[in-house]
Amino acid sequence: MNGHSDEMTAAAGRLADVREAILRAERIAGRAAGSVQLIAVSKTHDADAIRPLIAAGQRLFGENRVQEAQAKWPALRAETPDIALHLIGQLQSNKAEDAVALFDAIHSVDRPSLVEALAKAMEKLDRRPECFIQVNIGEEPQKGGCAIADLPALLAQARAAGLPVIGLMAVPPLDVEPAPYFALLDKLARDHGLPGRSMGMSGDYETAIMLGATHVRIGTALFGTRPPIA
Ligand SMILES: *Cc1c(COP(=O)(O)O)cnc(C)c1O
C-alpha cells in the first residue's frame, strides 16, 4: 500500500471507532441511534489531513478560527458540496459577517455585543446559521462563554434579535471530572427549552452523550494529536 491509502485507511479506522463508541453510548443511554451529531474538529489540520475523513463519509466539521476556515474550506467544499461547517471557537464581533457567510452553525455566542453583530450580519446576508449560546460552565475567568447568571438575559436578547438559538455549548474545566458540568449544561438547556447540547470532546464524549449531548466536538480521536501552536 502507498502512503496515501495508508492515511485513508487510518482515518477511516479512527472514524469507525468513534462512530461505534457514539452508537454504544447512545444505546446505553436509551437514546436513538444517530441522535448525536459528530463534529470532526479539523482546526490546525490541513486539507490533506481532512480529505481522508471526507472520503470515509464524514460531512460535518468544526473549526475554531474564522480566518483558518476561510483559507481551507472553500476549496474542500468545491470538491464535496454537502459539507456542513460549525464554528466552535471564540468569535470577535468584527468577524461576525465572515462567520455568518461561511458557517452553518455558530457554537460560541457569548455576549450582547456579539449577538448584535450576528443579528446585523444575518439580516444583511439573509443567512441564518443555527446558534448555540456558550456558557462558562466552570466560571473560569480566562474562558469564553457567558456567566451562568447572565444566560437568561443573553438568551432573551438573542431570541428577540432573531438569532436561531437551538442550544447551549460548554467546555468544562480541564483536569477535573466533567460529568457534573455536562449535567449542569443539560439542566440549563432543559430549563430554557433548548434542544441542543454541544458538549464532549475526545476524552469525554461518551460521558457527555450519557448526559444528553446532541453534538460532540472531536478532534484528537479522529486526526491524532495536533501540532503545537507556534
Ligand atoms: C479543539 C476543540 C475541541 C476538540 O478537542 P479534542 O480534545 O481534540 O477532541 C472541541 N471543542 C473545542 C471548543 C475546541 O476548541
mmCIF file of C-alpha atoms and ligand atoms in Angstrom:
data_model
loop_
_atom_site.group_PDB
_atom_site.id
_atom_site.type_symbol
_atom_site.label_atom_id
_atom_site.label_comp_id
_atom_site.label_asym_id
_atom_site.label_seq_id
_atom_site.Cartn_x
_atom_site.Cartn_y
_atom_site.Cartn_z
ATOM 1 C CA MET A 1 0.000 0.000 0.000
ATOM 2 C CA ASN A 2 1.286 3.503 -0.697
ATOM 3 C CA GLY A 3 1.331 6.300 1.909
ATOM 4 C CA HIS A 4 -1.794 7.902 0.584
ATOM 5 C CA SER A 5 -4.005 4.867 1.028
ATOM 6 C CA ASP A 6 -2.385 4.155 4.425
ATOM 7 C CA GLU A 7 -3.603 7.541 5.563
ATOM 8 C CA MET A 8 -7.045 6.886 4.156
ATOM 9 C CA THR A 9 -7.231 3.583 5.972
ATOM 10 C CA ALA A 10 -6.041 5.052 9.273
ATOM 11 C CA ALA A 11 -8.555 7.914 9.103
ATOM 12 C CA ALA A 12 -11.387 5.570 8.172
ATOM 13 C CA GLY A 13 -10.443 3.303 11.100
ATOM 14 C CA ARG A 14 -10.426 6.155 13.623
ATOM 15 C CA LEU A 15 -13.754 7.406 12.299
ATOM 16 C CA ALA A 16 -15.280 3.936 12.535
ATOM 17 C CA ASP A 17 -14.041 3.587 16.139
ATOM 18 C CA VAL A 18 -15.516 6.937 17.192
ATOM 19 C CA ARG A 19 -18.812 6.219 15.436
ATOM 20 C CA GLU A 20 -19.018 2.868 17.166
ATOM 21 C CA ALA A 21 -18.339 4.432 20.583
ATOM 22 C CA ILE A 22 -21.046 7.023 19.913
ATOM 23 C CA LEU A 23 -23.546 4.315 18.944
ATOM 24 C CA ARG A 24 -22.707 2.356 22.085
ATOM 25 C CA ALA A 25 -23.175 5.400 24.328
ATOM 26 C CA GLU A 26 -26.470 6.245 22.588
ATOM 27 C CA ARG A 27 -27.662 2.682 23.144
ATOM 28 C CA ILE A 28 -26.637 2.562 26.818
ATOM 29 C CA ALA A 29 -28.295 5.928 27.439
ATOM 30 C CA GLY A 30 -31.512 4.680 25.815
ATOM 31 C CA ARG A 31 -31.238 7.237 23.062
ATOM 32 C CA ALA A 32 -31.999 6.726 19.379
ATOM 33 C CA ALA A 33 -29.097 5.676 17.176
ATOM 34 C CA GLY A 34 -27.964 8.724 15.240
ATOM 35 C CA SER A 35 -29.339 11.242 17.740
ATOM 36 C CA VAL A 36 -25.845 12.605 18.410
ATOM 37 C CA GLN A 37 -24.061 14.603 15.726
ATOM 38 C CA LEU A 38 -20.325 14.063 15.358
ATOM 39 C CA ILE A 39 -18.453 17.293 14.638
ATOM 40 C CA ALA A 40 -14.961 16.451 13.364
ATOM 41 C CA VAL A 41 -12.764 19.256 14.705
ATOM 42 C CA SER A 42 -10.215 19.912 11.971
ATOM 43 C CA LYS A 43 -8.524 23.029 13.432
ATOM 44 C CA THR A 44 -4.759 23.134 12.681
ATOM 45 C CA HIS A 45 -5.077 20.248 10.195
ATOM 46 C CA ASP A 46 -4.622 20.976 6.520
ATOM 47 C CA ALA A 47 -6.733 19.855 3.574
ATOM 48 C CA ASP A 48 -4.618 16.730 3.007
ATOM 49 C CA ALA A 49 -5.360 15.568 6.541
ATOM 50 C CA ILE A 50 -9.076 16.360 6.170
ATOM 51 C CA ARG A 51 -9.699 14.675 2.785
ATOM 52 C CA PRO A 52 -9.356 11.089 4.094
ATOM 53 C CA LEU A 53 -12.150 11.733 6.600
ATOM 54 C CA ILE A 54 -14.338 13.190 3.879
ATOM 55 C CA ALA A 55 -13.564 10.132 1.740
ATOM 56 C CA ALA A 56 -14.622 7.948 4.683
ATOM 57 C CA GLY A 57 -18.009 9.656 4.726
ATOM 58 C CA GLN A 58 -17.679 12.404 7.369
ATOM 59 C CA ARG A 59 -19.598 15.531 6.350
ATOM 60 C CA LEU A 60 -19.759 17.705 9.490
ATOM 61 C CA PHE A 61 -16.619 19.588 10.533
ATOM 62 C CA GLY A 62 -15.724 22.145 13.194
ATOM 63 C CA GLU A 63 -13.155 24.937 13.153
ATOM 64 C CA ASN A 64 -12.233 27.406 15.871
ATOM 65 C CA ARG A 65 -10.882 30.301 13.801
ATOM 66 C CA VAL A 66 -12.691 32.175 11.046
ATOM 67 C CA GLN A 67 -9.555 33.014 9.075
ATOM 68 C CA GLU A 68 -8.187 29.484 9.129
ATOM 69 C CA ALA A 69 -11.552 28.136 7.998
ATOM 70 C CA GLN A 70 -11.778 30.708 5.193
ATOM 71 C CA ALA A 71 -8.396 29.569 3.925
ATOM 72 C CA LYS A 72 -9.182 25.837 3.956
ATOM 73 C CA TRP A 73 -12.830 25.168 3.354
ATOM 74 C CA PRO A 74 -13.945 26.879 0.125
ATOM 75 C CA ALA A 75 -11.729 24.511 -1.895
ATOM 76 C CA LEU A 76 -12.800 21.419 0.071
ATOM 77 C CA ARG A 77 -16.432 22.392 -0.287
ATOM 78 C CA ALA A 78 -15.990 22.825 -4.028
ATOM 79 C CA GLU A 79 -14.880 19.161 -4.100
ATOM 80 C CA THR A 80 -17.680 17.959 -1.773
ATOM 81 C CA PRO A 81 -20.652 20.338 -1.745
ATOM 82 C CA ASP A 82 -22.694 18.719 1.047
ATOM 83 C CA ILE A 83 -20.238 19.547 3.840
ATOM 84 C CA ALA A 84 -21.505 21.376 6.928
ATOM 85 C CA LEU A 85 -19.144 23.603 8.870
ATOM 86 C CA HIS A 86 -19.561 24.671 12.503
ATOM 87 C CA LEU A 87 -17.654 27.430 14.289
ATOM 88 C CA ILE A 88 -16.686 26.203 17.761
ATOM 89 C CA GLY A 89 -14.143 28.858 18.817
ATOM 90 C CA GLN A 90 -14.430 32.366 20.185
ATOM 91 C CA LEU A 91 -15.704 34.918 17.690
ATOM 92 C CA GLN A 92 -14.732 38.585 17.520
ATOM 93 C CA SER A 93 -17.617 40.869 16.629
ATOM 94 C CA ASN A 94 -15.718 42.294 13.655
ATOM 95 C CA LYS A 95 -15.615 38.777 12.156
ATOM 96 C CA ALA A 96 -19.340 38.172 12.626
ATOM 97 C CA GLU A 97 -20.186 38.785 8.987
ATOM 98 C CA ASP A 98 -17.436 36.448 7.734
ATOM 99 C CA ALA A 99 -18.641 33.805 10.176
ATOM 100 C CA VAL A 100 -22.274 34.090 9.079
ATOM 101 C CA ALA A 101 -21.200 33.830 5.448
ATOM 102 C CA LEU A 102 -19.059 30.708 5.967
ATOM 103 C CA PHE A 103 -20.532 28.608 8.787
ATOM 104 C CA ASP A 104 -23.720 26.565 9.096
ATOM 105 C CA ALA A 105 -23.757 26.849 12.884
ATOM 106 C CA ILE A 106 -22.041 29.023 15.489
ATOM 107 C CA HIS A 107 -21.407 27.467 18.919
ATOM 108 C CA SER A 108 -19.747 30.458 20.606
ATOM 109 C CA VAL A 109 -22.398 33.151 21.029
ATOM 110 C CA ASP A 110 -21.476 34.506 24.451
ATOM 111 C CA ARG A 111 -22.076 38.251 24.853
ATOM 112 C CA PRO A 112 -24.522 41.033 23.964
ATOM 113 C CA SER A 113 -22.196 42.828 21.507
ATOM 114 C CA LEU A 114 -21.729 39.589 19.551
ATOM 115 C CA VAL A 115 -25.486 38.943 19.458
ATOM 116 C CA GLU A 116 -25.920 42.412 17.946
ATOM 117 C CA ALA A 117 -23.167 41.893 15.393
ATOM 118 C CA LEU A 118 -24.526 38.477 14.374
ATOM 119 C CA ALA A 119 -28.081 39.783 14.076
ATOM 120 C CA LYS A 120 -26.883 42.591 11.810
ATOM 121 C CA ALA A 121 -24.818 40.189 9.681
ATOM 122 C CA MET A 122 -27.699 37.705 9.333
ATOM 123 C CA GLU A 123 -30.025 40.484 8.270
ATOM 124 C CA LYS A 124 -27.537 41.805 5.718
ATOM 125 C CA LEU A 125 -26.601 38.417 4.225
ATOM 126 C CA ASP A 126 -30.080 36.902 4.644
ATOM 127 C CA ARG A 127 -28.437 33.780 6.020
ATOM 128 C CA ARG A 128 -29.190 32.331 9.450
ATOM 129 C CA PRO A 129 -26.743 29.757 10.831
ATOM 130 C CA GLU A 130 -28.047 27.909 13.879
ATOM 131 C CA CYS A 131 -26.659 29.298 17.116
ATOM 132 C CA PHE A 132 -25.588 27.885 20.453
ATOM 133 C CA ILE A 133 -25.061 30.097 23.481
ATOM 134 C CA GLN A 134 -21.705 29.245 25.019
ATOM 135 C CA VAL A 135 -21.819 29.060 28.801
ATOM 136 C CA ASN A 136 -18.740 29.446 31.001
ATOM 137 C CA ILE A 137 -19.876 26.408 32.905
ATOM 138 C CA GLY A 138 -16.926 26.266 35.331
ATOM 139 C CA GLU A 139 -16.960 30.033 35.945
ATOM 140 C CA GLU A 140 -13.335 30.250 34.813
ATOM 141 C CA PRO A 141 -12.118 33.837 34.347
ATOM 142 C CA GLN A 142 -9.917 33.135 31.306
ATOM 143 C CA LYS A 143 -12.551 31.173 29.377
ATOM 144 C CA GLY A 144 -15.108 32.212 26.798
ATOM 145 C CA GLY A 145 -18.799 31.805 27.445
ATOM 146 C CA CYS A 146 -21.369 33.830 29.316
ATOM 147 C CA ALA A 147 -21.670 33.550 33.081
ATOM 148 C CA ILE A 148 -24.444 31.205 34.165
ATOM 149 C CA ALA A 149 -26.202 34.134 35.839
ATOM 150 C CA ASP A 150 -26.193 36.082 32.537
ATOM 151 C CA LEU A 151 -27.659 33.271 30.453
ATOM 152 C CA PRO A 152 -31.361 34.189 30.769
ATOM 153 C CA ALA A 153 -30.811 37.794 29.648
ATOM 154 C CA LEU A 154 -28.450 36.853 26.805
ATOM 155 C CA LEU A 155 -30.826 34.188 25.548
ATOM 156 C CA ALA A 156 -33.745 36.618 25.635
ATOM 157 C CA GLN A 157 -31.703 39.183 23.714
ATOM 158 C CA ALA A 158 -30.629 36.621 21.111
ATOM 159 C CA ARG A 159 -34.173 35.385 20.599
ATOM 160 C CA ALA A 160 -35.526 38.930 20.329
ATOM 161 C CA ALA A 161 -32.817 39.751 17.765
ATOM 162 C CA GLY A 162 -33.953 36.811 15.617
ATOM 163 C CA LEU A 163 -30.960 34.528 16.111
ATOM 164 C CA PRO A 164 -31.994 30.893 15.626
ATOM 165 C CA VAL A 165 -30.737 29.669 19.018
ATOM 166 C CA ILE A 166 -31.007 25.873 19.192
ATOM 167 C CA GLY A 167 -28.873 25.005 22.200
ATOM 168 C CA LEU A 168 -26.076 25.598 24.675
ATOM 169 C CA MET A 169 -22.358 24.838 24.391
ATOM 170 C CA ALA A 170 -19.690 24.423 27.038
ATOM 171 C CA VAL A 171 -16.107 23.361 27.585
ATOM 172 C CA PRO A 172 -15.747 22.103 31.174
ATOM 173 C CA PRO A 173 -12.620 22.917 33.199
ATOM 174 C CA LEU A 174 -9.543 20.845 32.338
ATOM 175 C CA ASP A 175 -8.330 18.030 34.557
ATOM 176 C CA VAL A 176 -11.444 17.633 36.669
ATOM 177 C CA GLU A 177 -14.325 15.189 36.338
ATOM 178 C CA PRO A 178 -16.503 16.715 33.590
ATOM 179 C CA ALA A 179 -19.748 14.849 34.337
ATOM 180 C CA PRO A 180 -21.202 17.400 36.808
ATOM 181 C CA TYR A 181 -20.619 20.165 34.256
ATOM 182 C CA PHE A 182 -22.306 18.192 31.478
ATOM 183 C CA ALA A 183 -25.251 17.535 33.803
ATOM 184 C CA LEU A 184 -25.468 21.224 34.614
ATOM 185 C CA LEU A 185 -25.425 22.255 30.940
ATOM 186 C CA ASP A 186 -28.147 19.701 30.238
ATOM 187 C CA LYS A 187 -30.259 21.141 33.052
ATOM 188 C CA LEU A 188 -29.759 24.722 31.857
ATOM 189 C CA ALA A 189 -30.768 23.732 28.321
ATOM 190 C CA ARG A 190 -33.872 21.978 29.620
ATOM 191 C CA ASP A 191 -34.799 24.938 31.850
ATOM 192 C CA HIS A 192 -34.676 27.211 28.803
ATOM 193 C CA GLY A 193 -36.464 24.905 26.377
ATOM 194 C CA LEU A 194 -33.434 24.364 24.150
ATOM 195 C CA PRO A 195 -32.976 21.004 22.374
ATOM 196 C CA GLY A 196 -29.229 21.271 21.616
ATOM 197 C CA ARG A 197 -26.335 20.455 23.935
ATOM 198 C CA SER A 198 -22.882 20.893 22.355
ATOM 199 C CA MET A 199 -20.603 19.140 24.826
ATOM 200 C CA GLY A 200 -17.999 16.389 24.874
ATOM 201 C CA MET A 201 -14.541 16.198 23.285
ATOM 202 C CA SER A 202 -12.109 13.353 22.542
ATOM 203 C CA GLY A 203 -11.513 12.473 26.183
ATOM 204 C CA ASP A 204 -15.054 12.616 27.492
ATOM 205 C CA TYR A 205 -17.628 12.375 24.712
ATOM 206 C CA GLU A 206 -19.150 9.085 25.854
ATOM 207 C CA THR A 207 -19.869 10.606 29.276
ATOM 208 C CA ALA A 208 -21.313 13.686 27.563
ATOM 209 C CA ILE A 209 -23.633 11.514 25.457
ATOM 210 C CA MET A 210 -24.895 9.685 28.557
ATOM 211 C CA LEU A 211 -25.702 13.122 29.988
ATOM 212 C CA GLY A 212 -27.574 14.422 26.961
ATOM 213 C CA ALA A 213 -25.053 15.745 24.415
ATOM 214 C CA THR A 214 -26.570 16.265 20.971
ATOM 215 C CA HIS A 215 -23.338 17.499 19.350
ATOM 216 C CA VAL A 216 -19.899 16.156 20.281
ATOM 217 C CA ARG A 217 -16.802 18.045 19.094
ATOM 218 C CA ILE A 218 -13.981 15.612 18.431
ATOM 219 C CA GLY A 219 -10.521 16.436 17.113
ATOM 220 C CA THR A 220 -7.698 14.318 18.517
ATOM 221 C CA ALA A 221 -9.538 10.989 18.401
ATOM 222 C CA LEU A 222 -10.115 11.478 14.653
ATOM 223 C CA PHE A 223 -6.985 13.294 13.479
ATOM 224 C CA GLY A 224 -4.355 12.310 16.037
ATOM 225 C CA THR A 225 -2.581 14.917 18.178
ATOM 226 C CA ARG A 226 -2.457 18.468 16.866
ATOM 227 C CA PRO A 227 0.856 20.106 16.048
ATOM 228 C CA PRO A 228 1.767 22.570 18.834
ATOM 229 C CA ILE A 229 0.594 26.125 18.175
ATOM 230 C CA ALA A 230 3.581 28.272 17.149
HETATM 231 C C1 LIG B 1 -10.166 21.776 19.931
HETATM 232 C C2 LIG B 1 -11.553 21.772 20.424
HETATM 233 C C3 LIG B 1 -12.281 20.578 20.530
HETATM 234 C C4 LIG B 1 -11.708 19.208 20.182
HETATM 235 O O1 LIG B 1 -10.830 18.786 21.168
HETATM 236 P P1 LIG B 1 -10.184 17.297 21.147
HETATM 237 O O2 LIG B 1 -9.781 17.097 22.554
HETATM 238 O O3 LIG B 1 -9.036 17.355 20.211
HETATM 239 O O4 LIG B 1 -11.227 16.364 20.710
HETATM 240 C C5 LIG B 1 -13.593 20.651 20.974
HETATM 241 N N1 LIG B 1 -14.167 21.822 21.318
HETATM 242 C C6 LIG B 1 -13.496 22.995 21.235
HETATM 243 C C7 LIG B 1 -14.183 24.263 21.616
HETATM 244 C C8 LIG B 1 -12.168 23.012 20.797
HETATM 245 O O5 LIG B 1 -11.520 24.186 20.716
#
